[in-house]
Short mmCIF file of C-alpha atoms in Angstrom, two decimals:
data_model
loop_
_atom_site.label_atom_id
_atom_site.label_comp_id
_atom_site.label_asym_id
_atom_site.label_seq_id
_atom_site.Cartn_x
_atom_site.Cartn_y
_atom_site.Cartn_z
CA UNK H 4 23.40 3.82 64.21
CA UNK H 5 24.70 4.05 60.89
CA UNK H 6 21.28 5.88 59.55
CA UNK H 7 22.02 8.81 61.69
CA UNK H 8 24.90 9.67 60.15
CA UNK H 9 24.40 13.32 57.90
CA UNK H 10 23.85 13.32 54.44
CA UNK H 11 27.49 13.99 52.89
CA UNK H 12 29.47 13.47 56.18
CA UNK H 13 31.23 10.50 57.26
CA UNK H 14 30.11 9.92 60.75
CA UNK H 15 34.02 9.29 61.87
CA UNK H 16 35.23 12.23 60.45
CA UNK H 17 33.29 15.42 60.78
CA UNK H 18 34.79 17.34 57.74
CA UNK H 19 31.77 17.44 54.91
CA UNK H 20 32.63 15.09 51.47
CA UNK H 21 31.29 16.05 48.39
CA UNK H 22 29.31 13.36 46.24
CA UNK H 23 30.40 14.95 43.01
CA UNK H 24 34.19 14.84 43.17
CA UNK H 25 34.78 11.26 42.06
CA UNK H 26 37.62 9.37 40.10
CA UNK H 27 36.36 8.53 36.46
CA UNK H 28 36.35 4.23 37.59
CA UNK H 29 33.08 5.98 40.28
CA UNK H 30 31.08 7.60 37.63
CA UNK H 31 31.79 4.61 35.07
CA UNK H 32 30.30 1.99 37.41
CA UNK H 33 27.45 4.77 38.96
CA UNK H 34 26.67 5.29 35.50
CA UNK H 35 25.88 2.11 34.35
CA UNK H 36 23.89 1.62 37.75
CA UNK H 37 21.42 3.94 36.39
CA UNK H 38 20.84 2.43 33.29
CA UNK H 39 20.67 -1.20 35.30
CA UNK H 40 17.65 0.20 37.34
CA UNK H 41 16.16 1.65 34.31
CA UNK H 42 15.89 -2.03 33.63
CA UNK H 43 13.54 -2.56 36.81
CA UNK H 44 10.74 -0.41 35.85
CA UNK H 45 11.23 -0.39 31.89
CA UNK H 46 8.65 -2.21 31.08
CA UNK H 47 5.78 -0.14 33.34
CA UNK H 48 4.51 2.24 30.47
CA UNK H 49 4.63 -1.39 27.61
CA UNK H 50 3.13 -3.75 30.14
CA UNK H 51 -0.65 -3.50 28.22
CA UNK H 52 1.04 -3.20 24.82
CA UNK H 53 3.41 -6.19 25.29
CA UNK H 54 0.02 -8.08 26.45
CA UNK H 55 -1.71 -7.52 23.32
CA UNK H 56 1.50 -7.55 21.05
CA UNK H 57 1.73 -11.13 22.17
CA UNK H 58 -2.28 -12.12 22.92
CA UNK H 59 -1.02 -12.50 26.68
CA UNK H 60 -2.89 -11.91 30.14
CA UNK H 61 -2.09 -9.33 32.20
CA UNK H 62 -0.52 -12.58 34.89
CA UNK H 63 0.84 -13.98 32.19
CA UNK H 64 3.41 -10.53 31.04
CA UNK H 65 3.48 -9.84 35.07
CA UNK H 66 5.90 -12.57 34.83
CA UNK H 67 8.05 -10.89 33.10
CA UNK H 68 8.91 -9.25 36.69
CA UNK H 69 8.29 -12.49 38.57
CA UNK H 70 11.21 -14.64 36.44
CA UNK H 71 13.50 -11.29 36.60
CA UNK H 72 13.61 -10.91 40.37
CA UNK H 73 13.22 -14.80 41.21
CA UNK H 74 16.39 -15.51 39.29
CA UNK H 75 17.93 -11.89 41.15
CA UNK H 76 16.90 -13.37 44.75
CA UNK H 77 18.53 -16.87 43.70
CA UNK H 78 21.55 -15.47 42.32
CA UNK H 79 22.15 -13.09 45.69
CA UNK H 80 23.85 -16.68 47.29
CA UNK H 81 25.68 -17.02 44.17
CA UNK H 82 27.03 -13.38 43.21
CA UNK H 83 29.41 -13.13 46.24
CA UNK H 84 30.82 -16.05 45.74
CA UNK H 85 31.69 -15.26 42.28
CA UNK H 86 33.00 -11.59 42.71
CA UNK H 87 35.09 -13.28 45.64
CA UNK H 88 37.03 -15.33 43.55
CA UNK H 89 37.08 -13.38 40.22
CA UNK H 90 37.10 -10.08 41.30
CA UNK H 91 34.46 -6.95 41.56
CA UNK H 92 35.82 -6.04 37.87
CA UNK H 93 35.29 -8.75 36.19
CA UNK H 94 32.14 -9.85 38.23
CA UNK H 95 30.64 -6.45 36.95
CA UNK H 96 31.45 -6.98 33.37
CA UNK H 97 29.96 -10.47 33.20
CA UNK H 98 26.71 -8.92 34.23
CA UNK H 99 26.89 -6.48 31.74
CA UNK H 100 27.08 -8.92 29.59
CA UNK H 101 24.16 -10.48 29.85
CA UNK H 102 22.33 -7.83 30.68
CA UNK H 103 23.22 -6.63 26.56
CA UNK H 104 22.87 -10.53 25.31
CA UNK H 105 19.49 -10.88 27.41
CA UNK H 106 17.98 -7.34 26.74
CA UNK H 107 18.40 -8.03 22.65
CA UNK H 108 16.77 -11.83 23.01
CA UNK H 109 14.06 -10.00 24.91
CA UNK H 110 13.21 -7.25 21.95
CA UNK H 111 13.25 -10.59 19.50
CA UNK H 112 10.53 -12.93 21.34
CA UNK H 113 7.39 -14.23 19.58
CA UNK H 114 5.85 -14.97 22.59
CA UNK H 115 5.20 -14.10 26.11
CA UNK H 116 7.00 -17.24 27.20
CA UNK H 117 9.85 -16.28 25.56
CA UNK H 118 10.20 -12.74 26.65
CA UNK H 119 9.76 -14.01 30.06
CA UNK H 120 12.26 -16.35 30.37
CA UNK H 121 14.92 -14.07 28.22
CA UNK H 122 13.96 -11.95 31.54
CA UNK H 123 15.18 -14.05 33.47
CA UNK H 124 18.38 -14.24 32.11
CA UNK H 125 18.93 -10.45 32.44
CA UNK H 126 18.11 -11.06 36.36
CA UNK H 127 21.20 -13.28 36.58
CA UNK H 128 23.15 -10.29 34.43
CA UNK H 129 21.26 -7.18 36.52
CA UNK H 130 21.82 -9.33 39.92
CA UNK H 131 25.92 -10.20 38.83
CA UNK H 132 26.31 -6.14 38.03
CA UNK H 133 24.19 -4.37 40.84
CA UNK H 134 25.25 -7.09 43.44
CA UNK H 135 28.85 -5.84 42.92
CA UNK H 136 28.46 -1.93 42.19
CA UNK H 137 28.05 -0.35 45.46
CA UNK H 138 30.82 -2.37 46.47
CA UNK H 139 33.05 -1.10 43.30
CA UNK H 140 31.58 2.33 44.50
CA UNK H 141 32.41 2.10 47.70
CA UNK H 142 36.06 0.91 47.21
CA UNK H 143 37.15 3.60 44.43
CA UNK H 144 35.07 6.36 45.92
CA UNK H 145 36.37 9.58 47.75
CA UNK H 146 34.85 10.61 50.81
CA UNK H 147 34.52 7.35 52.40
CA UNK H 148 31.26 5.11 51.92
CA UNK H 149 28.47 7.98 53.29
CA UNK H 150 29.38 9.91 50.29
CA UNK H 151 29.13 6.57 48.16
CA UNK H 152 26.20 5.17 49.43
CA UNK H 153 24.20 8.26 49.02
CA UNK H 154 26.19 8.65 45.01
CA UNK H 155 24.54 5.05 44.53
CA UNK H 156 21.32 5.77 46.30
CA UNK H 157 21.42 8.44 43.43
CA UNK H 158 21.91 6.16 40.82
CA UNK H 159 19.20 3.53 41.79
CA UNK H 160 16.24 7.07 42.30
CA UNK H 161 17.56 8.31 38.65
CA UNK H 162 17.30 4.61 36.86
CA UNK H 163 14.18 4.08 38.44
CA UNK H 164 12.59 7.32 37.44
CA UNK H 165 14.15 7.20 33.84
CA UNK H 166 13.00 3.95 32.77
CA UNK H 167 9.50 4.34 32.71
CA UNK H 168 10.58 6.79 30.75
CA UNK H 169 12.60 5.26 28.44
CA UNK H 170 9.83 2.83 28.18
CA UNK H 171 7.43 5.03 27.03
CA UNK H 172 9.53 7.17 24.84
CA UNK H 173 10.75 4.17 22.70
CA UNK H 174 7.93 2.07 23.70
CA UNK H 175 5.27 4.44 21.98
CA UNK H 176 6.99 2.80 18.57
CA UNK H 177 6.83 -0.55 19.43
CA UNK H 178 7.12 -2.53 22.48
CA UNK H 179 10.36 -3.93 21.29
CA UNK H 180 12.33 -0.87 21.28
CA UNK H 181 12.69 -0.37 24.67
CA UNK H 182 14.35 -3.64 24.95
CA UNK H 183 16.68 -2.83 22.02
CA UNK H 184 17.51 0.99 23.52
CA UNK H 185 18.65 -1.07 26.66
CA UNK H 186 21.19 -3.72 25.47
CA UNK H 187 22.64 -0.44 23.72
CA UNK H 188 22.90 1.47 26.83
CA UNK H 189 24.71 -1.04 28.61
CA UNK H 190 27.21 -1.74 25.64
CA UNK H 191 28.49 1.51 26.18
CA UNK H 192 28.60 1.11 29.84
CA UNK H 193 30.56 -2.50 29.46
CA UNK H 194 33.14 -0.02 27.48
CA UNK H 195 32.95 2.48 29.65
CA UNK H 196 33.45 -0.19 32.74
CA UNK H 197 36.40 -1.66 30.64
CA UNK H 198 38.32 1.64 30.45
CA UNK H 199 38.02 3.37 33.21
CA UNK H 200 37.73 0.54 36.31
CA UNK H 201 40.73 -1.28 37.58
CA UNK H 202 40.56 -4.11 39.03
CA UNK H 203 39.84 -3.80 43.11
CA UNK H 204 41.78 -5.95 45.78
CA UNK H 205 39.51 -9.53 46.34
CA UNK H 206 38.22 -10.03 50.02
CA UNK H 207 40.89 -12.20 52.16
CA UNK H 208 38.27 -14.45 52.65
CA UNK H 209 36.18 -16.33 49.88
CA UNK H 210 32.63 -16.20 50.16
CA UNK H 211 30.71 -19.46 50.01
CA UNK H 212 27.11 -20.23 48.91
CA UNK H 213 25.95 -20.81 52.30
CA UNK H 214 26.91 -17.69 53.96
CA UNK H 215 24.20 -15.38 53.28
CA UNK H 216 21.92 -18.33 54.40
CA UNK H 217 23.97 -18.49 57.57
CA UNK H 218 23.98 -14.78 58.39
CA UNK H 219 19.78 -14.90 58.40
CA UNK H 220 20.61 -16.86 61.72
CA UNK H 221 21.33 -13.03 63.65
CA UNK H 222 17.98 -11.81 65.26
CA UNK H 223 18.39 -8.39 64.00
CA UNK H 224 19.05 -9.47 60.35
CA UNK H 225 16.13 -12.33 59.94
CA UNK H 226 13.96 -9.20 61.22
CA UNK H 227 15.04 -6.87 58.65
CA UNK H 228 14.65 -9.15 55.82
CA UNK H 229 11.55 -10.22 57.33
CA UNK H 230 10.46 -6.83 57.40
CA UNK H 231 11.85 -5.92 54.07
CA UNK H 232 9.96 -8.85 52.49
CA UNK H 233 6.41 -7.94 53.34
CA UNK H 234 7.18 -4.03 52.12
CA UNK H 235 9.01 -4.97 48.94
CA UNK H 236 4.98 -7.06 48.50
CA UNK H 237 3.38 -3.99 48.76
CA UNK H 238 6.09 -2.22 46.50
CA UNK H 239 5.90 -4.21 43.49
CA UNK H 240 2.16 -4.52 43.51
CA UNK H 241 2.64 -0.71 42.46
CA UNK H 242 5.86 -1.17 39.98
CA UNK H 243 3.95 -4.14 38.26
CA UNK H 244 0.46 -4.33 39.20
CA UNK H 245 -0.56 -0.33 38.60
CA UNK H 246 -0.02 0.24 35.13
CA UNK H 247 -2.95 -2.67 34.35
CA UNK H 248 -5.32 -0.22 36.20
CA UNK H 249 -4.48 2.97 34.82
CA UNK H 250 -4.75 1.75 31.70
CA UNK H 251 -3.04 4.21 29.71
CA UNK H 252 -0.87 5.00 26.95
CA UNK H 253 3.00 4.71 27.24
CA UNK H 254 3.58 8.05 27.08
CA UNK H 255 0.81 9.12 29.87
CA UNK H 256 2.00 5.92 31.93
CA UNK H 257 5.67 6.89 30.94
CA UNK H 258 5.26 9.73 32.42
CA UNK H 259 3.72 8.89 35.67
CA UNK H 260 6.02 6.68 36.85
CA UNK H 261 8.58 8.94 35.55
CA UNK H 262 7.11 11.88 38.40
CA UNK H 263 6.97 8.58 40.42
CA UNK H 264 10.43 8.14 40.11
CA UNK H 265 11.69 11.51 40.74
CA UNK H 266 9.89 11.58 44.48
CA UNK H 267 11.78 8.36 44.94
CA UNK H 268 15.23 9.60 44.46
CA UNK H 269 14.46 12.97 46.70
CA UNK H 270 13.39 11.51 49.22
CA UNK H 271 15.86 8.40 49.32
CA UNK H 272 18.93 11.05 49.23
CA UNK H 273 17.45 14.29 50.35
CA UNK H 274 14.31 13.83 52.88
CA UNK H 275 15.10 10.40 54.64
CA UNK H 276 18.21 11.02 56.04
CA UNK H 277 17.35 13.90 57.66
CA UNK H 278 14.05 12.74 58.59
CA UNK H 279 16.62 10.08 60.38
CA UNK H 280 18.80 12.35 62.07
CA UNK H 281 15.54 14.01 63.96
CA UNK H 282 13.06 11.25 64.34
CA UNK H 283 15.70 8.23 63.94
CA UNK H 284 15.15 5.48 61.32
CA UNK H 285 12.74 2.90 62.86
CA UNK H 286 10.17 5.82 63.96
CA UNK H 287 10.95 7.15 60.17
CA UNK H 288 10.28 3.42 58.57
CA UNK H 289 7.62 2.58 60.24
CA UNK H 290 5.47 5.84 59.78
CA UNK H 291 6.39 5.99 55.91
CA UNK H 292 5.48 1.76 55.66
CA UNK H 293 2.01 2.74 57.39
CA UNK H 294 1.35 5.87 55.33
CA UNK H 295 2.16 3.56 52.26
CA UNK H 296 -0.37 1.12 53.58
CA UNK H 297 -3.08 4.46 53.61
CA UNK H 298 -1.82 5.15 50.07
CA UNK H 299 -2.38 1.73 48.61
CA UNK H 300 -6.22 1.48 50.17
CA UNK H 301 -7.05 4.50 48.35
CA UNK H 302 -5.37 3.93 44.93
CA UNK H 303 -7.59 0.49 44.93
CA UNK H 304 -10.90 2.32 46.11
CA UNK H 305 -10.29 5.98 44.70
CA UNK H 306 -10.60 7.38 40.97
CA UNK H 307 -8.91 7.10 38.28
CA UNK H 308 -7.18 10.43 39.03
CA UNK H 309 -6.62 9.56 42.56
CA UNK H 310 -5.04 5.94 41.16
CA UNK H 311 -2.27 8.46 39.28
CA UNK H 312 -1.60 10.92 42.03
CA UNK H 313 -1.57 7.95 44.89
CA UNK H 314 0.89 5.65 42.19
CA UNK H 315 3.43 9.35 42.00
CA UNK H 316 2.83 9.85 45.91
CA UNK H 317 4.19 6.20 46.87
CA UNK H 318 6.88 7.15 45.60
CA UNK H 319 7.95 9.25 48.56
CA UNK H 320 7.20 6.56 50.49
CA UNK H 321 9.29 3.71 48.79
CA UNK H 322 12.20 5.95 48.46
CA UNK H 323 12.52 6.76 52.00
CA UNK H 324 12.26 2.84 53.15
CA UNK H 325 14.40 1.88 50.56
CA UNK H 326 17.16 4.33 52.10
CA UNK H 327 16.20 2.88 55.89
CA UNK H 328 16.44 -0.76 55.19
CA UNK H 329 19.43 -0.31 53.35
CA UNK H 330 21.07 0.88 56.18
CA UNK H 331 19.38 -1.03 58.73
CA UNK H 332 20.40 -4.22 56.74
CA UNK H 333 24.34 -3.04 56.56
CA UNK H 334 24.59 -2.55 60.19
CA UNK H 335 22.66 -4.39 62.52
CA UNK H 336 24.50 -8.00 62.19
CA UNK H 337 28.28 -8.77 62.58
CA UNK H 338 27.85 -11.02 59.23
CA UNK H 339 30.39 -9.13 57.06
CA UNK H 340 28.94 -6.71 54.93
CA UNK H 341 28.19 -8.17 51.47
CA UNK H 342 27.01 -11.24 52.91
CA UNK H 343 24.69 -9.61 54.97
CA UNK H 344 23.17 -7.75 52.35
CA UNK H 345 23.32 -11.08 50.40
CA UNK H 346 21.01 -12.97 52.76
CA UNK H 347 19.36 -9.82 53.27
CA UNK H 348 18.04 -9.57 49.64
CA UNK H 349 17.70 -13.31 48.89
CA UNK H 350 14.70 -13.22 50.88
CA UNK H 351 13.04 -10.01 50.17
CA UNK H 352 13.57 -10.28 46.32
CA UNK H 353 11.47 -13.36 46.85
CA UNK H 354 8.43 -11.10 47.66
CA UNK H 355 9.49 -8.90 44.39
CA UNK H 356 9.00 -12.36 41.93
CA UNK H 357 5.35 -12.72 44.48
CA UNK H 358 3.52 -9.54 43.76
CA UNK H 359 3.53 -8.68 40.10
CA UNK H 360 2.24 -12.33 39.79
CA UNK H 361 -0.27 -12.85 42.60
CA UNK H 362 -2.19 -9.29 42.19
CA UNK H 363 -3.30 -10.39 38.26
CA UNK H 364 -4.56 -13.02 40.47
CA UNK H 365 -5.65 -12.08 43.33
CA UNK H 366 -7.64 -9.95 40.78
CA UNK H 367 -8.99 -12.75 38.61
CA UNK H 368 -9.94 -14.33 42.07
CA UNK H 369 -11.80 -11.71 43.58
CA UNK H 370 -11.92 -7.57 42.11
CA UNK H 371 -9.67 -4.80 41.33
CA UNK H 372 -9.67 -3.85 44.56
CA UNK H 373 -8.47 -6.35 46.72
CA UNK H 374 -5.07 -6.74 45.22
CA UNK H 375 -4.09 -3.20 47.08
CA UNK H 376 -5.74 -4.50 50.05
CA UNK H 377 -3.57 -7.45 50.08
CA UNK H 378 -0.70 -4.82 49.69
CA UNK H 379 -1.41 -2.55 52.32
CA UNK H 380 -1.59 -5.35 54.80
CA UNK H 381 1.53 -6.19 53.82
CA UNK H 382 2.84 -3.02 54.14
CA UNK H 383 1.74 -2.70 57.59
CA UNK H 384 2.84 -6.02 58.51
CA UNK H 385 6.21 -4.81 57.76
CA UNK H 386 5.77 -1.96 60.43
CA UNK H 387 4.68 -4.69 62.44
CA UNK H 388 7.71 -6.03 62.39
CA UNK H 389 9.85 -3.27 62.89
CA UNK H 390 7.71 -2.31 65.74
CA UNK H 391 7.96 -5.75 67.45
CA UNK H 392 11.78 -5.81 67.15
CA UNK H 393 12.50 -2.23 67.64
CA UNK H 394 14.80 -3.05 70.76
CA UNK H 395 16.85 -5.70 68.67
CA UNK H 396 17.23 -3.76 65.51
CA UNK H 397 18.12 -0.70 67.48
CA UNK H 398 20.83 -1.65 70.20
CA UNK H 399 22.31 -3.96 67.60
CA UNK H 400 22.88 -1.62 64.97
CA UNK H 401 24.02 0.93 67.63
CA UNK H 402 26.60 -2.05 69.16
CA UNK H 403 28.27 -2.72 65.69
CA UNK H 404 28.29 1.01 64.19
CA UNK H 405 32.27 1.52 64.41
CA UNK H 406 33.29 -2.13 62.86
CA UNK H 407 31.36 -1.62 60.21
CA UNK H 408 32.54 1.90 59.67
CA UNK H 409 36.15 0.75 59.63
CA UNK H 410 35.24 -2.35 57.11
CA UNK H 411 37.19 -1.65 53.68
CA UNK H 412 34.72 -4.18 52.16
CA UNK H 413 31.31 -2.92 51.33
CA UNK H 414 27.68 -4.29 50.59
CA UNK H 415 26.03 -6.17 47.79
CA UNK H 416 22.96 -4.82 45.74
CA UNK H 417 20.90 -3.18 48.89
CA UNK H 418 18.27 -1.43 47.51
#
């Protein structure tokens, strides 16, 4: 399988790469990755200071995750058939774009309804860029696509554990600025994007809306997603859910989910592959989505000092599944490779837009504790899942390893 291959070394050619030595157009796109994740978990540390800034509900500013990754899940049938036709260049820039234009409008709303639906625009922008990245990545990297995928695997651990950050930092001012630093951030990576990227060869064939839809129709795909749908639940009940219960102040929540963060990017680049190459990836995702399950039941139940160690521990957790299914989703299905991922993502991004608005509810409904519950059974529903269709996911993905490896054409936003 793809997910055995060792961390810096293509699997077809046994001579180690190095992540670091990379044309400038690599670090120009990988850059701007980082500060297009920091966009995911940005608003953590604000989320109770946005909800009384605006007189909201803690549902009511949870959509401002729920309209973000409903309009990314939509816009995965819609961002391969752009870059298809228009290029990965320009496809990149037009997400940058409005990812500035939406990010500004955001920092400038009077009310929550605003803010959420400027959100929603910078999903389409975030979705257009990241969609197309690991594919730009891929293309202009050296070292072949291990050494790429674990440079962009990089990128997504560092923007996720820097935007809380950012969040909190700025966001300890006024919950506008962290809106504001963020439209800035990805100005200068549109420039940087503009000067140092070429423009990549366009597949031979155009992608159409349907065909992520069509590639869910392979066993081993439907079961990833599947999978993937029911952990990503369980995921953002932490990302969007979390900071209601701890309760803090940015910079204490800042700097949680900052710690948070950095287990996520070790052990999506450092500790799951290698956990991989001696256990192999299902054994590996399905132990880390039932030790996630464990983790959720006591952050609902435990103290408030076990909430904030439990919220930093998951992230070891999420980072090594996020590494797993990535793979898993790029090589068990003879769909090629961005529309896989496409299809793959359309559904579990739907799950992403679920949870930060169901726990407020599922709160409301019944306590503070249930909305973890409902998490960890989602989590272990996952490993369900993978445990059911170990045999498909495994000979597949085993079957297809050296087409895929030989593909010049890469994946859309995976992780």
């Amino acid at each position: 399988m793809p997910s055995e291959a060792v961390p810096g070394e293509d699997p077809f050619n046994p001579e180690p790469v190095s992540i670091l030595r990379q044309p400038k157009a690599v670090w120009a796109t990988a850059g701007a990755s980082v500060v297009a994740f920091m966009g995911i978990g940005l608003v953590d540390p604000i989320l109770p200071s946005i909800a009384k800034g605006l007189e909201a509900t803690p549902s009511q500013v949870s959509l401002l995750f729920t309209s973000y990754f409903l309009i990314t899940a939509v816009a995965m049938l819609v961002t391969g058939f752009v870059s298809s036709r228009i290029g990965g260049r320009k496809t990149l820039l037009a997400g940058l774009a409005l990812v500035v234009v939406f990010a500004a409008l955001s920092g400038t709303s009077s009310s929550v309804g605003e803010l959420v639906g400027f959100r929603a625009g910078w999903g389409l922008g975030n979705a257009l860029f990241v969609s197309t990245a690991l594919a730009v990545i891929v293309g202009a990297a050296a070292g072949g696509s291990s050494a790429a995928i674990l440079l962009y695997e990089s990128a997504l651990g560092l923007g996720m554990a820097c935007g809380p950050l950012l969040g909190a930092l700025l966001g300890d001012a006024s919950w506008r600025y962290p809106f504001f630093g963020t439209a800035a951030l990805m100005a200068i990576g549109f420039v940087c994007i503009t000067a140092f990227l070429k423009e990549q060869p366009r597949p031979a064939r155009k992608t159409s809306l349907l065909d992520p839809v069509k590639a869910l129709g392979h066993g081993g795909l439907a079961s990833v997603a599947a999978s993937a749908f029911f952990y990503n639940y369980a995921f953002f009940t932490i990302l969007a859910f979390t900071p209601f219960v701890l309760n803090m102040s940015p910079y204490k929540s800042g700097a949680v989910f900052f710690a948070w963060g950095l287990l996520l990017a070790v052990f999506s680049v450092l500790v799951a592959p290698r956990l991989q190459q001696r256990f192999g990836s299902l054994k590996v995702l399905g132990a880390s989505l039932v030790l996630l399950a464990a983790d959720l039941v006591v952050l609902g139940y435990g103290s408030h000092t076990t909430a904030v160690v439990c919220t930093i521990v998951s992230g070891a957790m999420i980072g090594m599944n996020n590494t797993v299914y990535t793979e898993l989703a790029l090589g068990v299905s003879d769909a090629p490779r961005p529309v896989a991922s496409a299809g793959y993502n359309f559904v579990r991004w739907f799950a992403a837009a679920a949870a930060p608005y169901l726990a407020p509810k599922i709160e409301e409904w019944s306590n503070i504790h249930i909305p973890f519950v409902v998490a960890a059974v989602a989590s272990v529903l996952g490993a369900i899942v993978v445990w059911v269709r170990r045999s498909a996911l495994t000979h597949e993905a085993e079957e297809l390893e050296p087409k895929h490896a030989t593909e010049d054409g890469v994946t859309a936003f995976a992780n």
